[in-house]
Amino acid sequence: MADTKKHATLTIGDDSYELPIHSPTAGPDVIDIRALYGKAGVFTYDPGFTSTASCDSTITFIDGGKGELLHRGYPIDQLAGQSHYLEVCYLLLYGELPSAAQLEAFEFSITHHTMLHEQMVNFFRGFRRDAHPMAIMVGVVGAMSAFYHDSTDISDERQREVASHRLIAKMPTIAAWAFKYHIGQPFVYPRNDLDYASNFLRMCFAVPAEDYDVNPILSRAMDRIFTLHADHEQNASTSTVRLASSSGANPFACIAAGIACLWGPAHGGANQACLEMLEEIGTVDRIPEFIARAKDKNDPFRLMGFGHRVYKNHDPRATVMKQSADEVLELLGVEDNPKLQVAKALEKQALEDPYFAEKKLFPNVDFYSGIILEAMGFPTSMFTPIFALSRTVGWISQWKEQLGDPQMKIGRPRQLYQGETARDYQDIEDR
Ligand code: CMC
């Protein structure tokens, strides 16, 4: 961390404490409170970490006011439009866009790590048939530490790299197999002559009786969905991965923790929840009723796919996703898809409503992604697994960065205790 000349002064009663201020390359200044407890004997209080920077990072930057998302400095719309997922993976992991030779070597490594240890088939079969694919993914990714023990030594740089490549490479196979198991079809093995997105689509939709010809437009749309979800700074699941990793846990265990966190409807589960909401609304004339519910403080209902902790103007990923939805639905000849019609009308009506404008609530990345995925043939239960597979590179890049950070310490927040103070135990007959 660069030395700083700026300071903030905190006054508590008659005492004052100088706290250094660090200036980032972009974004607001950061007050360094690490020495505060030692000097002043007080903690800071910030549930939900709304004002707390948990680490230094050089990977992803978001300007929520401007609606800007940069990976290693490159805007997401340029990456989604001109690059492709594996190149973005390289960028996130290694910090720079690859040369042609570096990209070829990286793609070769990822392609040649896509198969799963054959014994993992038995592991999949241990799940109930009706298990949610996310439940299978949490279990199977955690179990990778048992199957790939030779890449769990986090002090060995080569093992760290192998684990990173294995996770990026095997996640599509794991997600596709979780899907196949869930719908009672045989597993389809990866093929090395296909690109990353096409391989995933084929593993999901081919059956032994009939191969699946991957439409390049659908494969491009799939690749764009992966790219748009690749990383997103210190969100809940990434922070979970970093916290798990801070104890020295192995990479497969850390990523399993990230997947578990992503599952919730306020985070990665929002794409499934959003499509279910559009289905429930059903027709454009019912939209006002749902907008009224979203505004009602006594109703827990929220517009899924709306709002974001950081974006307060627009989510740049949502703009690309909306264009992609139009392209895919046109290709498939379903431009009059009722959910797309409801989504577009809902977006328009919500944005015209003062409640959403005042609270700076806009469609986020999940508002349109479900419509594309459903049109491709995925059930809603697969939406969050696809988010998890896309985000794996972000988690693993942040994990790698953290392990190389000399300031890394085990994550251990403090608390504002509001419970009973010390009291004596009473025998049960005296209570
Ligand atoms: N519908 C209706 N009201 C909302 C919504 C919504 N979707 N989102 C926020 N609000 C209101 C909320 O009731 C609160 O009102 P008040 O100030 O009167 O209490 C205000 O806006 C601020 O909300 P918050 O919950 O304090 O904001 P947050 O930053 O903690 O939450 C969020 C962000 C994304 C969890 C929230 O907007 C939400 O629940 N959205 C729906 C779920 C969703 O789409 N999640 C996907 C996020 S993008 C993908 C990802 O990164 O995982």
Short mmCIF file of C-alpha atoms and ligand atoms in Angstrom, two decimals:
data_model
loop_
_atom_site.label_atom_id
_atom_site.label_comp_id
_atom_site.label_asym_id
_atom_site.label_seq_id
_atom_site.Cartn_x
_atom_site.Cartn_y
_atom_site.Cartn_z
CA MET A 1 0.00 0.00 0.00
CA ALA A 2 1.40 3.42 -1.00
CA ASP A 3 2.48 5.81 1.79
CA THR A 4 -0.03 8.51 2.47
CA LYS A 5 0.28 12.13 3.49
CA LYS A 6 -3.43 12.67 4.19
CA HIS A 7 -4.93 11.94 7.60
CA ALA A 8 -8.35 11.91 9.22
CA THR A 9 -8.67 12.91 12.87
CA LEU A 10 -11.03 11.02 15.12
CA THR A 11 -11.94 12.71 18.38
CA ILE A 12 -13.35 10.69 21.27
CA GLY A 13 -13.90 12.85 24.35
CA ASP A 14 -10.61 14.70 25.01
CA ASP A 15 -8.51 12.35 22.90
CA SER A 16 -7.73 12.66 19.20
CA TYR A 17 -6.36 9.97 16.92
CA GLU A 18 -4.80 10.46 13.50
CA LEU A 19 -5.81 7.88 10.95
CA PRO A 20 -3.97 7.62 7.62
CA ILE A 21 -5.98 8.07 4.43
CA HIS A 22 -5.03 6.04 1.35
CA SER A 23 -5.87 7.24 -2.16
CA PRO A 24 -6.76 4.51 -4.66
CA THR A 25 -6.06 4.75 -8.40
CA ALA A 26 -9.85 5.13 -8.81
CA GLY A 27 -12.72 5.45 -6.35
CA PRO A 28 -13.11 7.20 -3.00
CA ASP A 29 -10.30 7.62 -0.46
CA VAL A 30 -10.04 4.99 2.26
CA ILE A 31 -9.45 5.72 5.96
CA ASP A 32 -7.08 3.14 7.44
CA ILE A 33 -8.51 2.07 10.80
CA ARG A 34 -6.30 -0.97 11.34
CA ALA A 35 -4.52 0.56 14.36
CA LEU A 36 -7.70 2.07 15.85
CA TYR A 37 -8.48 -0.60 18.44
CA GLY A 38 -4.85 -0.75 19.59
CA LYS A 39 -4.69 3.03 20.01
CA ALA A 40 -8.20 3.98 21.11
CA GLY A 41 -9.75 0.69 22.31
CA VAL A 42 -12.85 1.07 20.11
CA PHE A 43 -14.20 -0.86 17.15
CA THR A 44 -16.01 0.48 14.10
CA TYR A 45 -19.54 -0.74 13.30
CA ASP A 46 -20.59 -1.44 9.70
CA PRO A 47 -23.09 -4.30 9.24
CA GLY A 48 -23.25 -5.29 5.57
CA PHE A 49 -19.84 -3.62 5.03
CA THR A 50 -21.46 -0.66 3.28
CA SER A 51 -18.49 1.64 4.07
CA THR A 52 -15.68 -0.85 4.58
CA ALA A 53 -12.89 -1.83 2.17
CA SER A 54 -11.77 -5.32 3.16
CA CYS A 55 -8.64 -5.57 0.99
CA ASP A 56 -6.37 -3.98 -1.61
CA SER A 57 -7.16 -5.23 -5.10
CA THR A 58 -6.05 -4.57 -8.68
CA ILE A 59 -8.58 -6.80 -10.44
CA THR A 60 -11.98 -5.15 -10.85
CA PHE A 61 -13.25 -1.60 -10.37
CA ILE A 62 -16.87 -0.45 -10.24
CA ASP A 63 -18.03 3.16 -10.32
CA GLY A 64 -21.61 2.75 -9.17
CA GLY A 65 -22.49 6.38 -9.87
CA LYS A 66 -21.33 6.24 -13.48
CA GLY A 67 -22.44 2.65 -14.07
CA GLU A 68 -18.89 1.60 -14.97
CA LEU A 69 -17.33 -1.84 -14.58
CA LEU A 70 -13.65 -2.34 -15.42
CA HIS A 71 -11.64 -5.56 -15.37
CA ARG A 72 -7.91 -4.72 -15.05
CA GLY A 73 -8.92 -1.33 -16.51
CA TYR A 74 -10.88 -2.62 -19.52
CA PRO A 75 -14.61 -1.67 -19.71
CA ILE A 76 -17.02 -4.60 -19.57
CA ASP A 77 -18.89 -3.55 -22.73
CA GLN A 78 -15.62 -3.69 -24.75
CA LEU A 79 -14.76 -7.10 -23.26
CA ALA A 80 -18.28 -8.46 -23.88
CA GLY A 81 -18.31 -7.07 -27.43
CA GLN A 82 -14.73 -7.65 -28.64
CA SER A 83 -13.15 -10.29 -26.41
CA HIS A 84 -14.32 -13.74 -25.30
CA TYR A 85 -14.60 -15.54 -22.00
CA LEU A 86 -11.29 -17.44 -21.91
CA GLU A 87 -9.35 -14.32 -22.88
CA VAL A 88 -11.15 -12.46 -20.06
CA CYS A 89 -10.26 -15.35 -17.71
CA TYR A 90 -6.59 -14.89 -18.64
CA LEU A 91 -6.87 -11.14 -18.09
CA LEU A 92 -8.45 -11.56 -14.65
CA LEU A 93 -5.99 -14.24 -13.55
CA TYR A 94 -2.75 -12.78 -14.88
CA GLY A 95 -3.46 -9.03 -15.04
CA GLU A 96 -2.84 -8.36 -18.78
CA LEU A 97 -4.44 -9.36 -22.06
CA PRO A 98 -2.53 -12.37 -23.44
CA SER A 99 -0.35 -12.49 -26.54
CA ALA A 100 -1.54 -14.98 -29.19
CA ALA A 101 0.95 -17.58 -27.89
CA GLN A 102 -0.07 -17.04 -24.25
CA LEU A 103 -3.76 -17.37 -25.14
CA GLU A 104 -3.14 -20.54 -27.12
CA ALA A 105 -1.23 -22.11 -24.22
CA PHE A 106 -3.93 -21.07 -21.73
CA GLU A 107 -6.76 -22.42 -23.90
CA PHE A 108 -4.82 -25.66 -24.36
CA SER A 109 -4.42 -26.05 -20.61
CA ILE A 110 -8.09 -25.30 -19.87
CA THR A 111 -9.31 -27.61 -22.67
CA HIS A 112 -7.13 -30.44 -21.36
CA HIS A 113 -8.42 -30.16 -17.81
CA THR A 114 -12.16 -30.41 -18.58
CA MET A 115 -12.63 -34.10 -17.74
CA LEU A 116 -13.58 -35.13 -14.21
CA HIS A 117 -11.96 -37.96 -12.30
CA GLU A 118 -14.13 -40.94 -13.31
CA GLN A 119 -14.80 -41.83 -9.69
CA MET A 120 -16.63 -38.52 -9.31
CA VAL A 121 -19.48 -40.12 -11.26
CA ASN A 122 -20.23 -42.14 -8.11
CA PHE A 123 -20.25 -38.98 -6.10
CA PHE A 124 -22.92 -37.41 -8.38
CA ARG A 125 -24.99 -40.58 -8.12
CA GLY A 126 -25.11 -40.25 -4.33
CA PHE A 127 -27.44 -37.25 -4.63
CA ARG A 128 -31.22 -37.57 -4.76
CA ARG A 129 -32.49 -37.24 -8.32
CA ASP A 130 -34.52 -34.16 -7.43
CA ALA A 131 -31.56 -32.34 -5.86
CA HIS A 132 -31.19 -28.72 -6.97
CA PRO A 133 -28.12 -28.46 -9.26
CA MET A 134 -26.65 -25.83 -6.89
CA ALA A 135 -26.79 -28.37 -4.04
CA ILE A 136 -24.87 -30.80 -6.25
CA MET A 137 -22.35 -28.12 -7.23
CA VAL A 138 -21.58 -27.10 -3.64
CA GLY A 139 -20.98 -30.77 -2.77
CA VAL A 140 -19.03 -31.78 -5.88
CA VAL A 141 -16.74 -28.72 -5.90
CA GLY A 142 -15.99 -29.20 -2.19
CA ALA A 143 -15.23 -32.86 -2.93
CA MET A 144 -12.65 -31.87 -5.57
CA SER A 145 -10.19 -31.42 -2.70
CA ALA A 146 -10.44 -35.19 -2.17
CA PHE A 147 -10.01 -36.01 -5.88
CA TYR A 148 -7.29 -33.46 -6.72
CA HIS A 149 -5.20 -33.54 -3.59
CA ASP A 150 -2.06 -32.86 -5.62
CA SER A 151 -3.16 -29.24 -6.13
CA THR A 152 -4.23 -28.29 -2.60
CA ASP A 153 -0.86 -27.07 -1.23
CA ILE A 154 -1.45 -23.32 -1.29
CA SER A 155 2.21 -22.56 -0.53
CA ASP A 156 3.25 -24.06 -3.90
CA GLU A 157 2.77 -21.60 -6.75
CA ARG A 158 2.56 -24.32 -9.40
CA GLN A 159 -0.13 -26.18 -7.42
CA ARG A 160 -2.06 -22.95 -7.07
CA GLU A 161 -1.97 -22.48 -10.85
CA VAL A 162 -3.03 -26.07 -11.54
CA ALA A 163 -5.93 -25.73 -9.10
CA SER A 164 -7.00 -22.47 -10.83
CA HIS A 165 -6.96 -24.08 -14.27
CA ARG A 166 -8.74 -27.18 -13.00
CA LEU A 167 -11.54 -25.13 -11.47
CA ILE A 168 -12.09 -22.98 -14.59
CA ALA A 169 -11.91 -26.06 -16.83
CA LYS A 170 -14.04 -28.48 -14.82
CA MET A 171 -16.81 -26.14 -13.72
CA PRO A 172 -18.76 -26.44 -17.03
CA THR A 173 -18.53 -30.23 -16.79
CA ILE A 174 -19.72 -30.15 -13.17
CA ALA A 175 -22.60 -27.76 -13.94
CA ALA A 176 -23.65 -29.76 -17.03
CA TRP A 177 -23.51 -33.04 -15.09
CA ALA A 178 -25.51 -31.56 -12.21
CA PHE A 179 -28.12 -30.69 -14.86
CA LYS A 180 -28.01 -34.10 -16.54
CA TYR A 181 -28.34 -35.88 -13.21
CA HIS A 182 -31.23 -33.59 -12.20
CA ILE A 183 -33.18 -34.45 -15.40
CA GLY A 184 -32.28 -38.15 -15.42
CA GLN A 185 -30.12 -38.19 -18.57
CA PRO A 186 -26.69 -39.82 -19.00
CA PHE A 187 -23.61 -37.65 -18.52
CA VAL A 188 -22.06 -36.27 -21.72
CA TYR A 189 -18.25 -36.05 -21.68
CA PRO A 190 -16.37 -32.92 -22.80
CA ARG A 191 -14.91 -32.67 -26.30
CA ASN A 192 -11.57 -30.98 -26.98
CA ASP A 193 -12.45 -29.72 -30.46
CA LEU A 194 -15.13 -27.36 -29.12
CA ASP A 195 -14.68 -23.93 -27.57
CA TYR A 196 -15.54 -23.38 -23.90
CA ALA A 197 -19.16 -22.20 -24.38
CA SER A 198 -20.01 -24.68 -27.15
CA ASN A 199 -18.62 -27.53 -25.09
CA PHE A 200 -20.83 -26.55 -22.17
CA LEU A 201 -23.95 -26.31 -24.35
CA ARG A 202 -23.22 -29.71 -25.88
CA MET A 203 -22.63 -31.34 -22.49
CA CYS A 204 -26.03 -29.96 -21.41
CA PHE A 205 -28.10 -30.76 -24.49
CA ALA A 206 -26.55 -33.73 -26.35
CA VAL A 207 -27.78 -37.25 -25.57
CA PRO A 208 -26.20 -40.56 -26.63
CA ALA A 209 -29.06 -41.08 -29.10
CA GLU A 210 -28.54 -37.71 -30.78
CA ASP A 211 -25.65 -35.24 -30.86
CA TYR A 212 -26.25 -31.52 -30.42
CA ASP A 213 -25.10 -29.15 -33.17
CA VAL A 214 -24.09 -25.96 -31.46
CA ASN A 215 -25.49 -22.85 -33.11
CA PRO A 216 -22.63 -20.28 -33.19
CA ILE A 217 -25.00 -17.44 -32.25
CA LEU A 218 -26.18 -19.32 -29.17
CA SER A 219 -22.61 -20.22 -28.31
CA ARG A 220 -21.62 -16.55 -28.62
CA ALA A 221 -24.56 -15.54 -26.39
CA MET A 222 -23.53 -18.18 -23.83
CA ASP A 223 -19.94 -16.93 -23.92
CA ARG A 224 -21.21 -13.37 -23.37
CA ILE A 225 -23.24 -14.47 -20.34
CA PHE A 226 -20.07 -16.08 -18.92
CA THR A 227 -18.08 -12.89 -19.62
CA LEU A 228 -20.66 -10.56 -18.07
CA HIS A 229 -20.61 -12.57 -14.83
CA ALA A 230 -16.84 -13.22 -14.68
CA ASP A 231 -15.99 -10.96 -11.74
CA HIS A 232 -17.58 -8.23 -9.70
CA GLU A 233 -15.20 -6.88 -7.10
CA GLN A 234 -15.78 -7.67 -3.38
CA ASN A 235 -19.40 -8.94 -3.59
CA ALA A 236 -20.84 -11.37 -1.02
CA SER A 237 -19.62 -14.62 -2.62
CA THR A 238 -16.16 -13.23 -3.43
CA SER A 239 -15.81 -11.94 0.10
CA THR A 240 -16.88 -15.40 1.30
CA VAL A 241 -14.12 -16.99 -0.82
CA ARG A 242 -11.56 -14.52 0.56
CA LEU A 243 -12.70 -15.10 4.15
CA ALA A 244 -12.56 -18.89 3.74
CA SER A 245 -9.14 -18.59 2.11
CA SER A 246 -7.81 -16.34 4.89
CA SER A 247 -7.70 -19.37 7.18
CA GLY A 248 -5.48 -21.23 4.69
CA ALA A 249 -8.30 -23.50 3.43
CA ASN A 250 -7.67 -25.26 0.10
CA PRO A 251 -8.96 -23.66 -3.14
CA PHE A 252 -11.72 -26.21 -3.78
CA ALA A 253 -13.15 -25.71 -0.29
CA CYS A 254 -12.98 -21.91 -0.74
CA ILE A 255 -14.81 -21.99 -4.09
CA ALA A 256 -17.45 -24.36 -2.64
CA ALA A 257 -18.02 -21.71 0.07
CA GLY A 258 -18.42 -19.06 -2.66
CA ILE A 259 -20.97 -21.21 -4.50
CA ALA A 260 -22.98 -21.65 -1.28
CA CYS A 261 -23.09 -17.89 -0.77
CA LEU A 262 -23.99 -17.18 -4.40
CA TRP A 263 -27.04 -19.43 -4.13
CA GLY A 264 -29.13 -16.90 -2.14
CA PRO A 265 -31.91 -14.94 -3.90
CA ALA A 266 -30.33 -11.56 -3.01
CA HIS A 267 -27.19 -12.59 -4.96
CA GLY A 268 -26.81 -15.22 -7.71
CA GLY A 269 -30.20 -16.78 -7.02
CA ALA A 270 -31.86 -13.57 -8.29
CA ASN A 271 -31.86 -14.74 -11.93
CA GLN A 272 -34.01 -17.77 -11.05
CA ALA A 273 -36.20 -15.65 -8.76
CA CYS A 274 -36.57 -13.00 -11.50
CA LEU A 275 -37.80 -15.46 -14.12
CA GLU A 276 -40.20 -17.01 -11.62
CA MET A 277 -41.48 -13.49 -10.87
CA LEU A 278 -42.00 -12.72 -14.60
CA GLU A 279 -43.88 -16.02 -14.89
CA GLU A 280 -46.03 -15.14 -11.89
CA ILE A 281 -46.84 -11.67 -13.30
CA GLY A 282 -47.80 -13.41 -16.54
CA THR A 283 -49.33 -10.50 -18.47
CA VAL A 284 -48.52 -6.81 -18.87
CA ASP A 285 -51.83 -5.71 -17.30
CA ARG A 286 -50.81 -7.26 -13.94
CA ILE A 287 -47.59 -5.22 -13.66
CA PRO A 288 -49.08 -2.31 -11.61
CA GLU A 289 -50.21 -4.80 -8.94
CA PHE A 290 -46.62 -6.14 -8.56
CA ILE A 291 -45.08 -2.66 -8.60
CA ALA A 292 -47.47 -1.68 -5.81
CA ARG A 293 -46.43 -4.75 -3.83
CA ALA A 294 -42.71 -3.94 -4.31
CA LYS A 295 -43.35 -0.45 -2.89
CA ASP A 296 -45.41 -1.67 0.08
CA LYS A 297 -43.26 -1.68 3.24
CA ASN A 298 -45.53 -4.34 4.80
CA ASP A 299 -45.00 -6.74 1.89
CA PRO A 300 -41.63 -8.52 1.72
CA PHE A 301 -41.95 -8.78 -2.10
CA ARG A 302 -39.17 -7.06 -4.10
CA LEU A 303 -38.78 -6.69 -7.84
CA MET A 304 -36.19 -9.36 -8.53
CA GLY A 305 -33.48 -8.32 -10.96
CA PHE A 306 -33.86 -4.74 -9.74
CA GLY A 307 -31.49 -2.78 -7.52
CA HIS A 308 -27.84 -3.13 -6.65
CA ARG A 309 -25.67 -2.33 -3.67
CA VAL A 310 -23.12 -0.50 -5.81
CA TYR A 311 -24.75 0.56 -9.11
CA LYS A 312 -26.91 3.64 -8.54
CA ASN A 313 -27.34 4.76 -12.16
CA HIS A 314 -27.36 1.69 -14.36
CA ASP A 315 -25.76 -1.76 -14.40
CA PRO A 316 -23.58 -1.83 -17.55
CA ARG A 317 -23.95 -5.62 -17.69
CA ALA A 318 -27.75 -5.25 -17.94
CA THR A 319 -27.44 -3.12 -21.08
CA VAL A 320 -25.42 -5.81 -22.91
CA MET A 321 -27.70 -8.53 -21.56
CA LYS A 322 -30.82 -6.78 -22.89
CA GLN A 323 -29.28 -6.54 -26.40
CA SER A 324 -28.31 -10.21 -26.20
CA ALA A 325 -31.87 -11.17 -25.18
CA ASP A 326 -33.23 -9.43 -28.29
CA GLU A 327 -30.66 -11.16 -30.55
CA VAL A 328 -31.19 -14.64 -29.13
CA LEU A 329 -34.96 -14.45 -29.16
CA GLU A 330 -34.97 -13.15 -32.72
CA LEU A 331 -32.68 -16.01 -33.78
CA LEU A 332 -34.97 -18.51 -32.14
CA GLY A 333 -38.00 -16.82 -33.70
CA VAL A 334 -39.61 -16.04 -30.33
CA GLU A 335 -39.46 -12.22 -30.26
CA ASP A 336 -43.01 -12.26 -28.92
CA ASN A 337 -41.90 -14.29 -25.89
CA PRO A 338 -44.44 -13.26 -23.19
CA LYS A 339 -41.78 -13.02 -20.45
CA LEU A 340 -39.68 -10.67 -22.58
CA GLN A 341 -42.76 -8.52 -23.19
CA VAL A 342 -43.54 -8.45 -19.45
CA ALA A 343 -39.87 -7.72 -18.62
CA LYS A 344 -39.66 -4.78 -21.02
CA ALA A 345 -42.98 -3.30 -19.85
CA LEU A 346 -42.03 -3.84 -16.20
CA GLU A 347 -38.67 -2.12 -16.70
CA LYS A 348 -40.39 0.84 -18.39
CA GLN A 349 -43.13 1.21 -15.77
CA ALA A 350 -40.75 0.83 -12.82
CA LEU A 351 -38.29 3.37 -14.22
CA GLU A 352 -41.15 5.88 -14.63
CA ASP A 353 -42.23 5.35 -11.01
CA PRO A 354 -40.81 7.90 -8.51
CA TYR A 355 -40.21 5.16 -5.87
CA PHE A 356 -37.63 3.39 -8.04
CA ALA A 357 -36.10 6.66 -9.30
CA GLU A 358 -35.69 8.05 -5.76
CA LYS A 359 -34.10 4.85 -4.48
CA LYS A 360 -31.94 4.60 -7.61
CA LEU A 361 -33.22 1.12 -8.47
CA PHE A 362 -32.44 -0.07 -12.02
CA PRO A 363 -32.49 -3.46 -13.74
CA ASN A 364 -29.38 -5.45 -12.88
CA VAL A 365 -27.58 -8.19 -14.82
CA ASP A 366 -30.10 -10.79 -13.71
CA PHE A 367 -33.15 -9.04 -15.12
CA TYR A 368 -32.65 -10.28 -18.71
CA SER A 369 -30.22 -13.21 -18.30
CA GLY A 370 -32.97 -15.66 -17.29
CA ILE A 371 -34.98 -14.91 -20.43
CA ILE A 372 -31.98 -15.78 -22.63
CA LEU A 373 -31.17 -18.92 -20.67
CA GLU A 374 -34.76 -20.13 -20.77
CA ALA A 375 -34.92 -19.51 -24.54
CA MET A 376 -31.76 -21.62 -24.90
CA GLY A 377 -33.54 -24.50 -23.17
CA PHE A 378 -32.30 -24.22 -19.58
CA PRO A 379 -34.75 -24.71 -16.70
CA THR A 380 -34.71 -21.98 -14.01
CA SER A 381 -32.83 -24.31 -11.65
CA MET A 382 -29.79 -24.05 -13.95
CA PHE A 383 -29.55 -20.25 -13.93
CA THR A 384 -27.57 -19.93 -10.70
CA PRO A 385 -25.21 -22.84 -11.56
CA ILE A 386 -24.39 -20.98 -14.81
CA PHE A 387 -23.66 -17.85 -12.78
CA ALA A 388 -21.43 -19.96 -10.49
CA LEU A 389 -19.46 -21.41 -13.38
CA SER A 390 -18.98 -17.93 -14.89
CA ARG A 391 -17.90 -16.38 -11.58
CA THR A 392 -15.38 -19.12 -10.77
CA VAL A 393 -12.61 -17.21 -12.55
CA GLY A 394 -13.38 -14.10 -10.50
CA TRP A 395 -13.31 -16.04 -7.25
CA ILE A 396 -10.09 -17.81 -8.16
CA SER A 397 -8.39 -14.59 -9.33
CA GLN A 398 -9.30 -12.87 -6.06
CA TRP A 399 -8.13 -15.94 -4.11
CA LYS A 400 -4.81 -15.90 -5.98
CA GLU A 401 -4.39 -12.16 -5.36
CA GLN A 402 -5.11 -12.59 -1.66
CA LEU A 403 -2.57 -15.39 -1.25
CA GLY A 404 0.10 -13.15 -2.80
CA ASP A 405 -0.75 -10.22 -0.51
CA PRO A 406 1.88 -9.77 2.24
CA GLN A 407 -0.77 -8.01 4.38
CA MET A 408 -3.07 -11.04 4.40
CA LYS A 409 -4.39 -11.99 7.83
CA ILE A 410 -7.15 -14.33 8.89
CA GLY A 411 -10.46 -12.44 8.49
CA ARG A 412 -11.94 -11.94 11.93
CA PRO A 413 -14.55 -9.17 12.33
CA ARG A 414 -15.52 -7.91 15.80
CA GLN A 415 -19.04 -7.23 17.07
CA LEU A 416 -21.28 -4.84 18.95
CA TYR A 417 -22.36 -7.19 21.74
CA GLN A 418 -25.93 -6.61 22.95
CA GLY A 419 -26.45 -9.79 24.98
CA GLU A 420 -26.41 -10.60 28.71
CA THR A 421 -23.29 -9.78 30.70
CA ALA A 422 -21.70 -12.50 32.87
CA ARG A 423 -24.19 -14.34 35.12
CA ASP A 424 -24.06 -17.51 37.20
CA TYR A 425 -25.30 -20.87 35.94
CA GLN A 426 -28.35 -22.20 37.81
CA ASP A 427 -29.26 -25.84 38.26
CA ILE A 428 -32.36 -26.83 36.26
CA GLU A 429 -34.57 -27.23 39.35
CA ASP A 430 -33.76 -23.65 40.43
CA ARG A 431 -34.82 -21.96 37.12
N1 CMC B 1 -37.64 -3.89 -5.17
C1 CMC B 1 -38.23 -2.99 -4.36
N2 CMC B 1 -37.56 -2.23 -3.46
C2 CMC B 1 -36.23 -2.39 -3.39
C3 CMC B 1 -35.54 -3.31 -4.22
C4 CMC B 1 -36.30 -4.06 -5.15
N3 CMC B 1 -35.69 -4.94 -5.95
N4 CMC B 1 -34.22 -3.26 -3.93
C5 CMC B 1 -34.07 -2.35 -2.96
N5 CMC B 1 -35.28 -1.82 -2.63
C6 CMC B 1 -35.53 -0.75 -1.65
C7 CMC B 1 -35.47 -1.32 -0.23
O1 CMC B 1 -36.74 -1.71 0.24
C8 CMC B 1 -34.90 -0.14 0.52
O2 CMC B 1 -35.95 0.76 0.80
P1 CMC B 1 -35.92 1.65 2.15
O3 CMC B 1 -34.72 2.53 2.05
O4 CMC B 1 -37.22 2.39 2.10
O5 CMC B 1 -35.83 0.67 3.29
C9 CMC B 1 -33.96 0.55 -0.47
O6 CMC B 1 -34.46 0.18 -1.76
C10 CMC B 1 -32.51 0.10 -0.34
O7 CMC B 1 -32.49 -1.33 -0.36
P2 CMC B 1 -31.42 -2.21 0.45
O8 CMC B 1 -31.93 -3.59 0.59
O9 CMC B 1 -31.04 -1.47 1.71
O10 CMC B 1 -30.20 -2.14 -0.54
P3 CMC B 1 -28.99 -3.14 -0.58
O11 CMC B 1 -27.88 -2.42 -1.20
O12 CMC B 1 -28.75 -3.73 0.77
O13 CMC B 1 -29.53 -4.34 -1.50
C11 CMC B 1 -29.99 -5.75 -3.34
C12 CMC B 1 -29.17 -4.54 -2.80
C13 CMC B 1 -29.45 -6.15 -4.72
C14 CMC B 1 -29.82 -6.95 -2.37
C15 CMC B 1 -31.48 -5.32 -3.42
O14 CMC B 1 -31.63 -4.24 -4.33
C16 CMC B 1 -32.37 -6.50 -3.82
O15 CMC B 1 -32.81 -7.25 -2.94
N6 CMC B 1 -32.69 -6.64 -5.15
C17 CMC B 1 -33.45 -7.78 -5.63
C18 CMC B 1 -32.56 -9.00 -5.72
C19 CMC B 1 -31.60 -8.93 -6.91
O16 CMC B 1 -31.99 -8.61 -8.03
N7 CMC B 1 -30.34 -9.28 -6.65
C20 CMC B 1 -29.32 -9.39 -7.73
C21 CMC B 1 -28.20 -8.40 -7.56
S1 CMC B 1 -27.18 -8.30 -9.05
C22 CMC B 1 -26.46 -9.86 -9.18
C23 CMC B 1 -25.47 -10.13 -8.10
O17 CMC B 1 -24.47 -9.40 -8.02
O18 CMC B 1 -25.65 -11.11 -7.38
#
